[in-house]
């Protein structure tokens, strides 16, 4: 799994465990945004873009997040404990679902390695005078620090 382009947007110091947002391009043909680098207890890990899971209001059938206490549409009070029905395991609740994700451990570790390398390089760069941070994806400026790896 070759990442042909990686953009790293470092989070400012004091952002807690969230260290960076990344945009990755796979094989020069597919882009995934909002990949996060997070500091875990045992080192860095990546979190793929995800969405909050929803269910439907019993009265108007509008979609609401599983933790919503009132319906967005009709204001009906919702059962606050209904999210407990969505379990992955004894102690894990399923409140989010990945939008895009690796499907086996090898692909995950290949992506992680390339992202962590780019992250370390970005940190090094950020210590140089005149460093210009990679803009967030909402910022379409041309200032992005872009890594292009081994063009075929
Ligand atoms: Zn409703």
mmCIF file of N, CA, C and O and ligand atoms in Angstrom, residues 56-64 70-76 78, ligand 1:
data_model
loop_
_atom_site.group_PDB
_atom_site.id
_atom_site.type_symbol
_atom_site.label_atom_id
_atom_site.label_comp_id
_atom_site.label_asym_id
_atom_site.label_seq_id
_atom_site.Cartn_x
_atom_site.Cartn_y
_atom_site.Cartn_z
ATOM 1 N N UNK A 56 -33.350 6.495 14.449
ATOM 2 C CA UNK A 56 -34.490 7.287 14.002
ATOM 3 C C UNK A 56 -35.430 7.600 15.141
ATOM 4 O O UNK A 56 -35.705 6.745 15.986
ATOM 5 N N UNK A 57 -35.932 8.828 15.174
ATOM 6 C CA UNK A 57 -36.918 9.265 16.164
ATOM 7 C C UNK A 57 -38.172 8.395 16.045
ATOM 8 O O UNK A 57 -38.678 8.201 14.938
ATOM 9 N N UNK A 58 -38.682 7.874 17.166
ATOM 10 C CA UNK A 58 -39.885 7.029 17.096
ATOM 11 C C UNK A 58 -41.116 7.803 16.627
ATOM 12 O O UNK A 58 -42.064 7.208 16.115
ATOM 13 N N UNK A 59 -41.102 9.124 16.768
ATOM 14 C CA UNK A 59 -42.282 9.908 16.399
ATOM 15 C C UNK A 59 -42.227 10.385 14.946
ATOM 16 O O UNK A 59 -43.153 10.154 14.178
ATOM 17 N N UNK A 60 -41.121 11.059 14.544
ATOM 18 C CA UNK A 60 -41.083 11.660 13.199
ATOM 19 C C UNK A 60 -40.092 10.948 12.274
ATOM 20 O O UNK A 60 -39.998 11.292 11.106
ATOM 21 N N UNK A 61 -39.322 10.019 12.766
ATOM 22 C CA UNK A 61 -38.350 9.244 11.994
ATOM 23 C C UNK A 61 -37.142 10.037 11.525
ATOM 24 O O UNK A 61 -36.378 9.571 10.682
ATOM 25 N N UNK A 62 -36.945 11.252 12.063
ATOM 26 C CA UNK A 62 -35.721 11.988 11.768
ATOM 27 C C UNK A 62 -34.520 11.251 12.367
ATOM 28 O O UNK A 62 -34.638 10.590 13.392
ATOM 29 N N UNK A 63 -33.356 11.381 11.693
ATOM 30 C CA UNK A 63 -32.125 10.780 12.245
ATOM 31 C C UNK A 63 -31.564 11.653 13.367
ATOM 32 O O UNK A 63 -31.503 12.877 13.238
ATOM 33 N N UNK A 64 -31.144 11.009 14.444
ATOM 34 C CA UNK A 64 -30.488 11.702 15.554
ATOM 35 C C UNK A 64 -29.274 10.901 16.000
ATOM 36 O O UNK A 64 -29.265 9.674 15.902
ATOM 37 N N UNK A 70 -32.825 14.810 22.727
ATOM 38 C CA UNK A 70 -34.074 15.262 22.126
ATOM 39 C C UNK A 70 -33.957 15.160 20.615
ATOM 40 O O UNK A 70 -32.878 15.350 20.066
ATOM 41 N N UNK A 71 -35.068 14.906 19.941
ATOM 42 C CA UNK A 71 -35.066 14.838 18.483
ATOM 43 C C UNK A 71 -34.763 16.215 17.884
ATOM 44 O O UNK A 71 -35.366 17.210 18.286
ATOM 45 N N UNK A 72 -33.841 16.254 16.919
ATOM 46 C CA UNK A 72 -33.515 17.509 16.231
ATOM 47 C C UNK A 72 -34.703 18.090 15.499
ATOM 48 O O UNK A 72 -34.797 19.293 15.293
ATOM 49 N N UNK A 73 -35.585 17.231 15.039
ATOM 50 C CA UNK A 73 -36.670 17.648 14.163
ATOM 51 C C UNK A 73 -37.920 18.062 14.949
ATOM 52 O O UNK A 73 -38.441 19.143 14.763
ATOM 53 N N UNK A 74 -38.384 17.188 15.845
ATOM 54 C CA UNK A 74 -39.674 17.440 16.497
ATOM 55 C C UNK A 74 -39.541 17.698 17.995
ATOM 56 O O UNK A 74 -40.522 18.019 18.647
ATOM 57 N N UNK A 75 -38.335 17.576 18.542
ATOM 58 C CA UNK A 75 -38.137 17.894 19.949
ATOM 59 C C UNK A 75 -38.597 16.835 20.928
ATOM 60 O O UNK A 75 -38.512 17.030 22.138
ATOM 61 N N UNK A 76 -39.063 15.701 20.410
ATOM 62 C CA UNK A 76 -39.473 14.611 21.299
ATOM 63 C C UNK A 76 -38.310 14.182 22.186
ATOM 64 O O UNK A 76 -37.183 14.078 21.712
ATOM 65 N N UNK A 78 -35.954 11.724 23.843
ATOM 66 C CA UNK A 78 -35.530 10.382 23.423
ATOM 67 C C UNK A 78 -34.994 9.621 24.625
ATOM 68 O O UNK A 78 -34.548 10.222 25.603
HETATM 69 ZN ZN1 LIG B 1 -38.651 13.452 15.980
#
